[in-house]
PDB file of C-alpha atoms in Angstrom:
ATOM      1  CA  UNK S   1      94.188  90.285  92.684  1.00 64.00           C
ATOM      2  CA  UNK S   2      93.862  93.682  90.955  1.00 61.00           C
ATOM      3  CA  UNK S   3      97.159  95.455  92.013  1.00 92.00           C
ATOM      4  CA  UNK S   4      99.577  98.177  91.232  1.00 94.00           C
ATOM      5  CA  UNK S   5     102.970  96.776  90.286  1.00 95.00           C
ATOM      6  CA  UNK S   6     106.491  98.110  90.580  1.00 95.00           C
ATOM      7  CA  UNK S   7     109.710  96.702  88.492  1.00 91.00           C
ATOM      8  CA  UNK S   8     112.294  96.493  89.338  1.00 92.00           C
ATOM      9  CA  UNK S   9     111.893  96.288  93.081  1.00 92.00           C
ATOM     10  CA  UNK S  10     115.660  97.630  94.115  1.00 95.00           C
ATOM     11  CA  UNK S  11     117.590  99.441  91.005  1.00 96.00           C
ATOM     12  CA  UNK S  12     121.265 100.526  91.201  1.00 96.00           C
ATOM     13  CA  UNK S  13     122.327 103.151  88.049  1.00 95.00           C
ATOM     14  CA  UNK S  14     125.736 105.055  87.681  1.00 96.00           C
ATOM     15  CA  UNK S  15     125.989 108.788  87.840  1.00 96.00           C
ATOM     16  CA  UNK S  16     124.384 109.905  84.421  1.00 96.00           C
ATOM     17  CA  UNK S  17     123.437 106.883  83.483  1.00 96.00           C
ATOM     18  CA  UNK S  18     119.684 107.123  82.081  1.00 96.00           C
ATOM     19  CA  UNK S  19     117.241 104.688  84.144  1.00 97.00           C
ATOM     20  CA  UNK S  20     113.446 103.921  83.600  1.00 97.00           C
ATOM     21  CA  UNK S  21     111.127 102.881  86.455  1.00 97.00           C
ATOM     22  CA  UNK S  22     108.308 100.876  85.584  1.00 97.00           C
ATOM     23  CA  UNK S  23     104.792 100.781  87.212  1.00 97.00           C
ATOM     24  CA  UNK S  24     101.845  98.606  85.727  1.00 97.00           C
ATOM     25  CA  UNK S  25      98.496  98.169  87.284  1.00 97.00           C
ATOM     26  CA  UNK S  26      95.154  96.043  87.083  1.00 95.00           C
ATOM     27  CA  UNK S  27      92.280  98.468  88.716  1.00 93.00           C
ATOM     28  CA  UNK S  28      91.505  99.974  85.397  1.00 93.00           C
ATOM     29  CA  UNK S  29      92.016 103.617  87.471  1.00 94.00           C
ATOM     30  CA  UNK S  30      92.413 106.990  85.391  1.00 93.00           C
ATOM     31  CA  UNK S  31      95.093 108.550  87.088  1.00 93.00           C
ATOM     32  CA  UNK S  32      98.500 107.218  87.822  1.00 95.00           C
ATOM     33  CA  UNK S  33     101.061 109.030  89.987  1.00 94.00           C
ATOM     34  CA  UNK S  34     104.608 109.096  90.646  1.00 96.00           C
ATOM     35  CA  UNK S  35     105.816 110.149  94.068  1.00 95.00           C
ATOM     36  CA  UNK S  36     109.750 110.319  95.331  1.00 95.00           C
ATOM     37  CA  UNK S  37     110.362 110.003  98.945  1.00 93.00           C
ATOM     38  CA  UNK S  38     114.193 110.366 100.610  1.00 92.00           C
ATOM     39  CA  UNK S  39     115.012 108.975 103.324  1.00 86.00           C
ATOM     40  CA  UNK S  40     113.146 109.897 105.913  1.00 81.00           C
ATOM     41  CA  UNK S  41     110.876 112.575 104.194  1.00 85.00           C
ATOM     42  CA  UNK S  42     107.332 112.572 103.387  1.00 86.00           C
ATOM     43  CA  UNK S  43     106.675 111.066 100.052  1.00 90.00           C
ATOM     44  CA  UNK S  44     106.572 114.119  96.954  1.00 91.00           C
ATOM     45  CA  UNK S  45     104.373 114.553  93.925  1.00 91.00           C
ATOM     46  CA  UNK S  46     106.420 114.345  91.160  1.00 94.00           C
ATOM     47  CA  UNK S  47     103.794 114.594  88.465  1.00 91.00           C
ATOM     48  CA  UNK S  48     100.315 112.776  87.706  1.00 92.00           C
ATOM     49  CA  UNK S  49      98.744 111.687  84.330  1.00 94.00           C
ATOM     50  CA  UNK S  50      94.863 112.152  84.659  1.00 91.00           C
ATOM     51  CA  UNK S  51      93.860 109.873  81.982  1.00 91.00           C
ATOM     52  CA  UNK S  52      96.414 110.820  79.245  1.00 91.00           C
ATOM     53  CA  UNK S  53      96.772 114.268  80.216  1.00 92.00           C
ATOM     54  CA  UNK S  54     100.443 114.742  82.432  1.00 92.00           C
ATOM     55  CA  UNK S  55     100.740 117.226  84.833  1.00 90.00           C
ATOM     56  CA  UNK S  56     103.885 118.415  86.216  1.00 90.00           C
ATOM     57  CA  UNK S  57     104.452 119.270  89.591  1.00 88.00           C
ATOM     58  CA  UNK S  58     106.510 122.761  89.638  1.00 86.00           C
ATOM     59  CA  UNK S  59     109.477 121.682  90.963  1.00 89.00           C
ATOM     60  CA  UNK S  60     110.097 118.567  89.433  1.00 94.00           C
ATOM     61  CA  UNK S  61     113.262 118.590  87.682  1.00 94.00           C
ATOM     62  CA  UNK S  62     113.583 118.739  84.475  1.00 94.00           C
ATOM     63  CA  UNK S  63     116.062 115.510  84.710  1.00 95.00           C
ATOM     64  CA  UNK S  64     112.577 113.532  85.492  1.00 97.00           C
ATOM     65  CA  UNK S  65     110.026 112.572  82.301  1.00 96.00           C
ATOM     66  CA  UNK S  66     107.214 110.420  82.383  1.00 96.00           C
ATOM     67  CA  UNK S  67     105.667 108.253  79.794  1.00 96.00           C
ATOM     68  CA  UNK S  68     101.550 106.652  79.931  1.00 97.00           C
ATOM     69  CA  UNK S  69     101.714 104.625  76.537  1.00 96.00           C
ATOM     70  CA  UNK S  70      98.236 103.251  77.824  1.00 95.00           C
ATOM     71  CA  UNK S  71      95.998 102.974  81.097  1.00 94.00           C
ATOM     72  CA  UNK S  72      97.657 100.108  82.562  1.00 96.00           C
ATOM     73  CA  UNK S  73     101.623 101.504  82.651  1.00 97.00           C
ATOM     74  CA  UNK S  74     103.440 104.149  83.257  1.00 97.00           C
ATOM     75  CA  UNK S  75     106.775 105.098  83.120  1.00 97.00           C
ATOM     76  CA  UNK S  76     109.488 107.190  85.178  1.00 97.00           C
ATOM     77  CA  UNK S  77     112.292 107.974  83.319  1.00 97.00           C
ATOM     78  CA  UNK S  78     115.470 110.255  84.534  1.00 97.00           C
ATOM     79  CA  UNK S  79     118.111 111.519  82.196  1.00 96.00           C
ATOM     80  CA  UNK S  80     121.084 111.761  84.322  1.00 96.00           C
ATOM     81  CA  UNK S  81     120.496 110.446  88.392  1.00 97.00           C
ATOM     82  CA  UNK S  82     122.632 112.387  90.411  1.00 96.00           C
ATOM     83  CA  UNK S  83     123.232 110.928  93.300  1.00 95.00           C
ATOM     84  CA  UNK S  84     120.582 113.263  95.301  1.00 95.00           C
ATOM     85  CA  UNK S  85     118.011 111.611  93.107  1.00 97.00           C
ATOM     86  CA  UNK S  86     118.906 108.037  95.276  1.00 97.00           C
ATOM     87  CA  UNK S  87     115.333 107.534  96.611  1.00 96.00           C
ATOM     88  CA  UNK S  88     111.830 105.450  97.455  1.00 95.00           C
ATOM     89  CA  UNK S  89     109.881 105.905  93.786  1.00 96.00           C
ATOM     90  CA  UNK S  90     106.431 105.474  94.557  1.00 95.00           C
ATOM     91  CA  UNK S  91     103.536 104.722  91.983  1.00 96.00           C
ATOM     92  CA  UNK S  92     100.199 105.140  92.414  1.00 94.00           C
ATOM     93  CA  UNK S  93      96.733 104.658  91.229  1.00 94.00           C
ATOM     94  CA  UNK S  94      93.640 106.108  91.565  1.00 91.00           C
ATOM     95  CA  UNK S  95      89.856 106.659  90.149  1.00 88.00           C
ATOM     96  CA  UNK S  96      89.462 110.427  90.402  1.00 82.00           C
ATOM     97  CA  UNK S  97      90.307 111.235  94.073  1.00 76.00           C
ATOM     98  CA  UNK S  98      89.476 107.795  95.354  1.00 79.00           C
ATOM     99  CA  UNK S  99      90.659 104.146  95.910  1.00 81.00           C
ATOM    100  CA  UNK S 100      94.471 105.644  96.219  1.00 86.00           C
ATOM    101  CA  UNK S 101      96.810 102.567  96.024  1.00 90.00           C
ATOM    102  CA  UNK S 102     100.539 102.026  95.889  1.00 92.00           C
ATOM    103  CA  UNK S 103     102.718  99.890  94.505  1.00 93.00           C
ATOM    104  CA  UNK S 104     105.567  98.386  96.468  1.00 90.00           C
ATOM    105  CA  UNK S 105     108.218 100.769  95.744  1.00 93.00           C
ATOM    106  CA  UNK S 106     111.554 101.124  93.731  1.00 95.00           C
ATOM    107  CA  UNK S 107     114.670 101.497  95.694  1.00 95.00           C
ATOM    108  CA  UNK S 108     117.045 103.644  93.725  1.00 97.00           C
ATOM    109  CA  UNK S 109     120.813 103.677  94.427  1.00 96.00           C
ATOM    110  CA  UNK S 110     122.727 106.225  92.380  1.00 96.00           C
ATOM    111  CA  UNK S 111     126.992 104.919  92.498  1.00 96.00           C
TER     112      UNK S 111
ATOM    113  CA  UNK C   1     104.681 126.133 104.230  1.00 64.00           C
ATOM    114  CA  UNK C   2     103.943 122.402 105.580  1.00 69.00           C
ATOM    115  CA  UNK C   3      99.964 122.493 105.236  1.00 89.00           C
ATOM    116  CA  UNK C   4     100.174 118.588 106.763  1.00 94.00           C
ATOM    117  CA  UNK C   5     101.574 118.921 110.210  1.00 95.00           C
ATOM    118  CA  UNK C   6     102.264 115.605 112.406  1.00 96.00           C
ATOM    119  CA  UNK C   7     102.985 115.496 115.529  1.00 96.00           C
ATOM    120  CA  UNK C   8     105.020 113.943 117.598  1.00 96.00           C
ATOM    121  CA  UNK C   9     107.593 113.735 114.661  1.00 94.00           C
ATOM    122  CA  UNK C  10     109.080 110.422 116.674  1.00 95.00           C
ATOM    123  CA  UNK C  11     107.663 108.341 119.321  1.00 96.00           C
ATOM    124  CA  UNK C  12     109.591 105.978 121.628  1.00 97.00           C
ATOM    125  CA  UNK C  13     106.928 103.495 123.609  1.00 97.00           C
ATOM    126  CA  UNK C  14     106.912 100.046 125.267  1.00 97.00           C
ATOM    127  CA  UNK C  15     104.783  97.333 124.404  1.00 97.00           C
ATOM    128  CA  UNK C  16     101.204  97.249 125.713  1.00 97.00           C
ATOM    129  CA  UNK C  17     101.332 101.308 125.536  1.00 97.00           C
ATOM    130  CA  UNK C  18      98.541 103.020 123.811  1.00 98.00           C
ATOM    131  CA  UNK C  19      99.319 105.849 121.325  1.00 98.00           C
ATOM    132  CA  UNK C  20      98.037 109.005 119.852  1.00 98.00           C
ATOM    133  CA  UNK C  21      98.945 110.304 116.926  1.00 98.00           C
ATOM    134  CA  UNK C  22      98.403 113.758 115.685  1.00 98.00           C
ATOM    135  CA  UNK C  23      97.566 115.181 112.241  1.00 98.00           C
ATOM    136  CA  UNK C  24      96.568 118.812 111.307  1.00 97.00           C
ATOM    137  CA  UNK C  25      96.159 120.322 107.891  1.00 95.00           C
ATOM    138  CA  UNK C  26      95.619 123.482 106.187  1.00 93.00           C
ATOM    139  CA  UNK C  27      94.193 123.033 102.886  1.00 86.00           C
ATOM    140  CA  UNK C  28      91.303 125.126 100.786  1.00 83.00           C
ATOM    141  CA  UNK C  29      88.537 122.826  99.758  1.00 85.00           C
ATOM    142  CA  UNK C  30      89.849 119.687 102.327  1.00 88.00           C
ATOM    143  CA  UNK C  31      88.094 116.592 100.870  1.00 88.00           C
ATOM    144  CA  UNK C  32      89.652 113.791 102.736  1.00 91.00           C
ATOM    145  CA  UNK C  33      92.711 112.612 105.111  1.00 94.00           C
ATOM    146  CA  UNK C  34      93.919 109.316 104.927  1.00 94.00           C
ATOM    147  CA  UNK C  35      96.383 107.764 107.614  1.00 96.00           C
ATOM    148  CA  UNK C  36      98.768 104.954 106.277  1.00 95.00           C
ATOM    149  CA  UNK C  37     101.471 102.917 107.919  1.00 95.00           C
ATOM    150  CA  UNK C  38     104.986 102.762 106.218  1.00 92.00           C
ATOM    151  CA  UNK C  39     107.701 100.114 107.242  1.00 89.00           C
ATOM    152  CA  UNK C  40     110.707  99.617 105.006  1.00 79.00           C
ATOM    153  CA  UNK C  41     108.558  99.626 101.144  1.00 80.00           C
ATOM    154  CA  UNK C  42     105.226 101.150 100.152  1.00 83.00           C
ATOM    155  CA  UNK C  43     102.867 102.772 102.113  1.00 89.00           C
ATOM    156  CA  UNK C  44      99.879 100.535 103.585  1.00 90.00           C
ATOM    157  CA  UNK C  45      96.632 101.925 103.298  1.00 90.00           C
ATOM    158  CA  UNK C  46      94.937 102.334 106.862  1.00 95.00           C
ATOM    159  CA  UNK C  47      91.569 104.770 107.150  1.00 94.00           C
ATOM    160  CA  UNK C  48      90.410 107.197 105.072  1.00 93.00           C
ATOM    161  CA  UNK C  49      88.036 110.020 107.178  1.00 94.00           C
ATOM    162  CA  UNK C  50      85.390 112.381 105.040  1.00 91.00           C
ATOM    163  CA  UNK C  51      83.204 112.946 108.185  1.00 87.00           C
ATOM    164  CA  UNK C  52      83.763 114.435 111.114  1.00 89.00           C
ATOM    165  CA  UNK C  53      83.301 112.997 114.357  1.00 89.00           C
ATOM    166  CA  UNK C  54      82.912 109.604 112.928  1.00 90.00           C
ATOM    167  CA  UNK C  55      85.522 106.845 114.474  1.00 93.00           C
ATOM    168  CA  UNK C  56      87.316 104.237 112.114  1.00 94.00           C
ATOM    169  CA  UNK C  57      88.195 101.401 113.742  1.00 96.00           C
ATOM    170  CA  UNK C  58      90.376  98.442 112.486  1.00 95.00           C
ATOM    171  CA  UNK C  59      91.367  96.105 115.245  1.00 97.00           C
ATOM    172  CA  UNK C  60      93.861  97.837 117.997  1.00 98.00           C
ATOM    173  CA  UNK C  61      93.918 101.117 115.414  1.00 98.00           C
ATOM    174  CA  UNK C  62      91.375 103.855 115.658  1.00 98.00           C
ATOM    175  CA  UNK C  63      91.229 107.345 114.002  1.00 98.00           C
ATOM    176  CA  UNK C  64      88.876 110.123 113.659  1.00 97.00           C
ATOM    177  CA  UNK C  65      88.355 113.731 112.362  1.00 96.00           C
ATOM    178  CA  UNK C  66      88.070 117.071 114.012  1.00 95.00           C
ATOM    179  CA  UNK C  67      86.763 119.200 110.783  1.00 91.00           C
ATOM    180  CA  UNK C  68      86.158 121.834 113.113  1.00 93.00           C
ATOM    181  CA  UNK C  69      89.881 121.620 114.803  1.00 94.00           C
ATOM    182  CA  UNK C  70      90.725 120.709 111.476  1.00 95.00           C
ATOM    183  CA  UNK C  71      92.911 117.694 112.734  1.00 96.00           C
ATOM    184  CA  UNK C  72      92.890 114.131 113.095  1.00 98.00           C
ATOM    185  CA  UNK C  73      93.688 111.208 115.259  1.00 98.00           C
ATOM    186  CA  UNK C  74      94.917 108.044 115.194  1.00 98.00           C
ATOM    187  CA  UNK C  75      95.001 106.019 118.006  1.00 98.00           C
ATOM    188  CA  UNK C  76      97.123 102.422 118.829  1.00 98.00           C
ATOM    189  CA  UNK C  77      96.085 100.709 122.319  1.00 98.00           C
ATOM    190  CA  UNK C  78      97.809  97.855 123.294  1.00 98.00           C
ATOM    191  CA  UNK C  79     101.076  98.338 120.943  1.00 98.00           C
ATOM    192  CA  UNK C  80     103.100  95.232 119.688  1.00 97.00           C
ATOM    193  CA  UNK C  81     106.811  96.008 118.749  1.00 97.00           C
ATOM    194  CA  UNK C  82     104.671  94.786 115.106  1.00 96.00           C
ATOM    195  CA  UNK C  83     103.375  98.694 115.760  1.00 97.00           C
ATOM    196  CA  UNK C  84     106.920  99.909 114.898  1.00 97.00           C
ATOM    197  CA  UNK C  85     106.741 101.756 111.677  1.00 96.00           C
ATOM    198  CA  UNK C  86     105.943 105.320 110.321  1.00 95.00           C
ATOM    199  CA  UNK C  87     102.606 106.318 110.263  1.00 97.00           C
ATOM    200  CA  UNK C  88     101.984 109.042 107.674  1.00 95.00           C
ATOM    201  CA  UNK C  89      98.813 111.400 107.298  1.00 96.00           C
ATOM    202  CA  UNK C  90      97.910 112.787 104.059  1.00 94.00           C
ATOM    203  CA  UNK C  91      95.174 114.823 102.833  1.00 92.00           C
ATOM    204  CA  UNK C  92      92.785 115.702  99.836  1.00 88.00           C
ATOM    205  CA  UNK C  93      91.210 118.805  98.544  1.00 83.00           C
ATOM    206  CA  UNK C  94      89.485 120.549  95.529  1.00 76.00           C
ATOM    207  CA  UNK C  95      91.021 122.553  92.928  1.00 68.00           C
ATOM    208  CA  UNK C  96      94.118 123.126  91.402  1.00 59.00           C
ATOM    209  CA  UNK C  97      96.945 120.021  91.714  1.00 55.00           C
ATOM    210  CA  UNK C  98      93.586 118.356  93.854  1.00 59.00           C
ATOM    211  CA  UNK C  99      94.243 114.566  92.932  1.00 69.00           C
ATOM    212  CA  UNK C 100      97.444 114.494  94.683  1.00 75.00           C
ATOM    213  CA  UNK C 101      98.052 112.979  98.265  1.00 85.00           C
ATOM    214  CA  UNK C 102      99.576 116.204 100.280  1.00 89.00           C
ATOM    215  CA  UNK C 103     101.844 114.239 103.052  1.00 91.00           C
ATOM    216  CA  UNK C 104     103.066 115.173 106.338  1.00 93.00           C
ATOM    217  CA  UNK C 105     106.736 114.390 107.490  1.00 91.00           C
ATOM    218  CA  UNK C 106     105.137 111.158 109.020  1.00 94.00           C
ATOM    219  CA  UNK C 107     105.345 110.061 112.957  1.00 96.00           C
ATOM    220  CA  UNK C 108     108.026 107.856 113.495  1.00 95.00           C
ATOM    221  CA  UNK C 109     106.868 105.172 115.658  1.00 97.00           C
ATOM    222  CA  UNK C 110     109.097 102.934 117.964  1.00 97.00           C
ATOM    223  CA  UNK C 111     107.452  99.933 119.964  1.00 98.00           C
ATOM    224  CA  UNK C 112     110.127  98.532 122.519  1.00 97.00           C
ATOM    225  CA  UNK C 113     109.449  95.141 124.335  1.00 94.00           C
TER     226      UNK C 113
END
């Protein structure tokens, strides 16, 4: 089944430690998001890649990066997690404003 | 400014209860809402509503647009303690940042036996 796909499912990183998320999906769509939701909060845009173009949302941190090497993945990568960065990461596809989907998450724990 | 507003933000109810949700936005350009359910991982796709005055339907889950009130909702009859979950509402508009999802703070939904 086409899907979008999240690894690792639950990661633990130490204070400043650098971490990637991974996200990886099948539907051929042209833009990929990453969205961070806190416990409890609505999920937030962190930034989007439209095809290869990345957009940054304006109050993303500088701590987060991304990385689209190709349609099918795309990378979250943060510099140094602080422990207010422990949160749901949330990738998702889509083909222009339609057929949103999310993958299944990645629980990160800051220690 | 919130321009997704839910309401109620929690919701305590016992099984067999029917439920309304509530969902009003304030966007330029609106292009679509979507309702999705959220238990402990991803969010689950649910309805997506472009016309107004048209009913969804998926089982014991119902939803439907007010352009004009500029709202939405979604309804659960019957509720099974399955129910229990967040329900989020998130729209789409035109123009600048438009191919994000704009979320509310979600309804928190508790189904008691």
């Amino acid at each position: 089944d086409a899907m979008v796909i999240q690894n690792p499912r639950y990661q633990v990183t130490q204070f400043g430690k650098p971490v990637t998320l991974s996200c990886s999906q099948t539907l051929n769509h042209n833009v990929m998001y990453w969205y961070q939701q806190k416990s409890s909060q609505a999920p937030k845009l962190l930034f989007h890649y439209y095809d290869k173009d990345f957009n940054n949302e304006a109050d993303t941190p500088d701590n987060f990066q991304s990385r689209r090497p190709n349609t099918s993945f795309c990378f979250l990568d943060i510099r140094s997690p602080g422990l207010g960065d422990a949160a749901m990461y949330l990738c998702a596809t889509s083909r222009g404003r339609n057929g949103y989907t999310f993958g299944s998450g990645t629980r990160l724990t800051v220690v | 400014e919130d321009k997704v507003v839910q309401s109620p933000l929690s919701l305590v109810v016992h099984e067999g209860d029917t439920v309304t949700l509530n969902c009003s936005y304030e966007v330029t350009n609106f292009r679509s809402l979507l309702w999705y359910k959220q238990e402990k991982k991803a969010p689950t796709f649910l309805f997506m509503l472009t016309s107004s005055g048209i009913e969804k339907k998926s089982g014991r889950l119902s939803s439907i647009l007010d352009k004009k009130e500029l709202s939405s909702i979604l309804n659960i009859t019957a509720t099974q303690t399955g129910d229990s979950a967040i329900y989020l509402c998130a729209v789409t508009y035109s123009g600048a940042g438009s191919y994000q999802l704009t979320f509310g703070k979600g309804t928190k939904l508790s189904v008691i036996p």
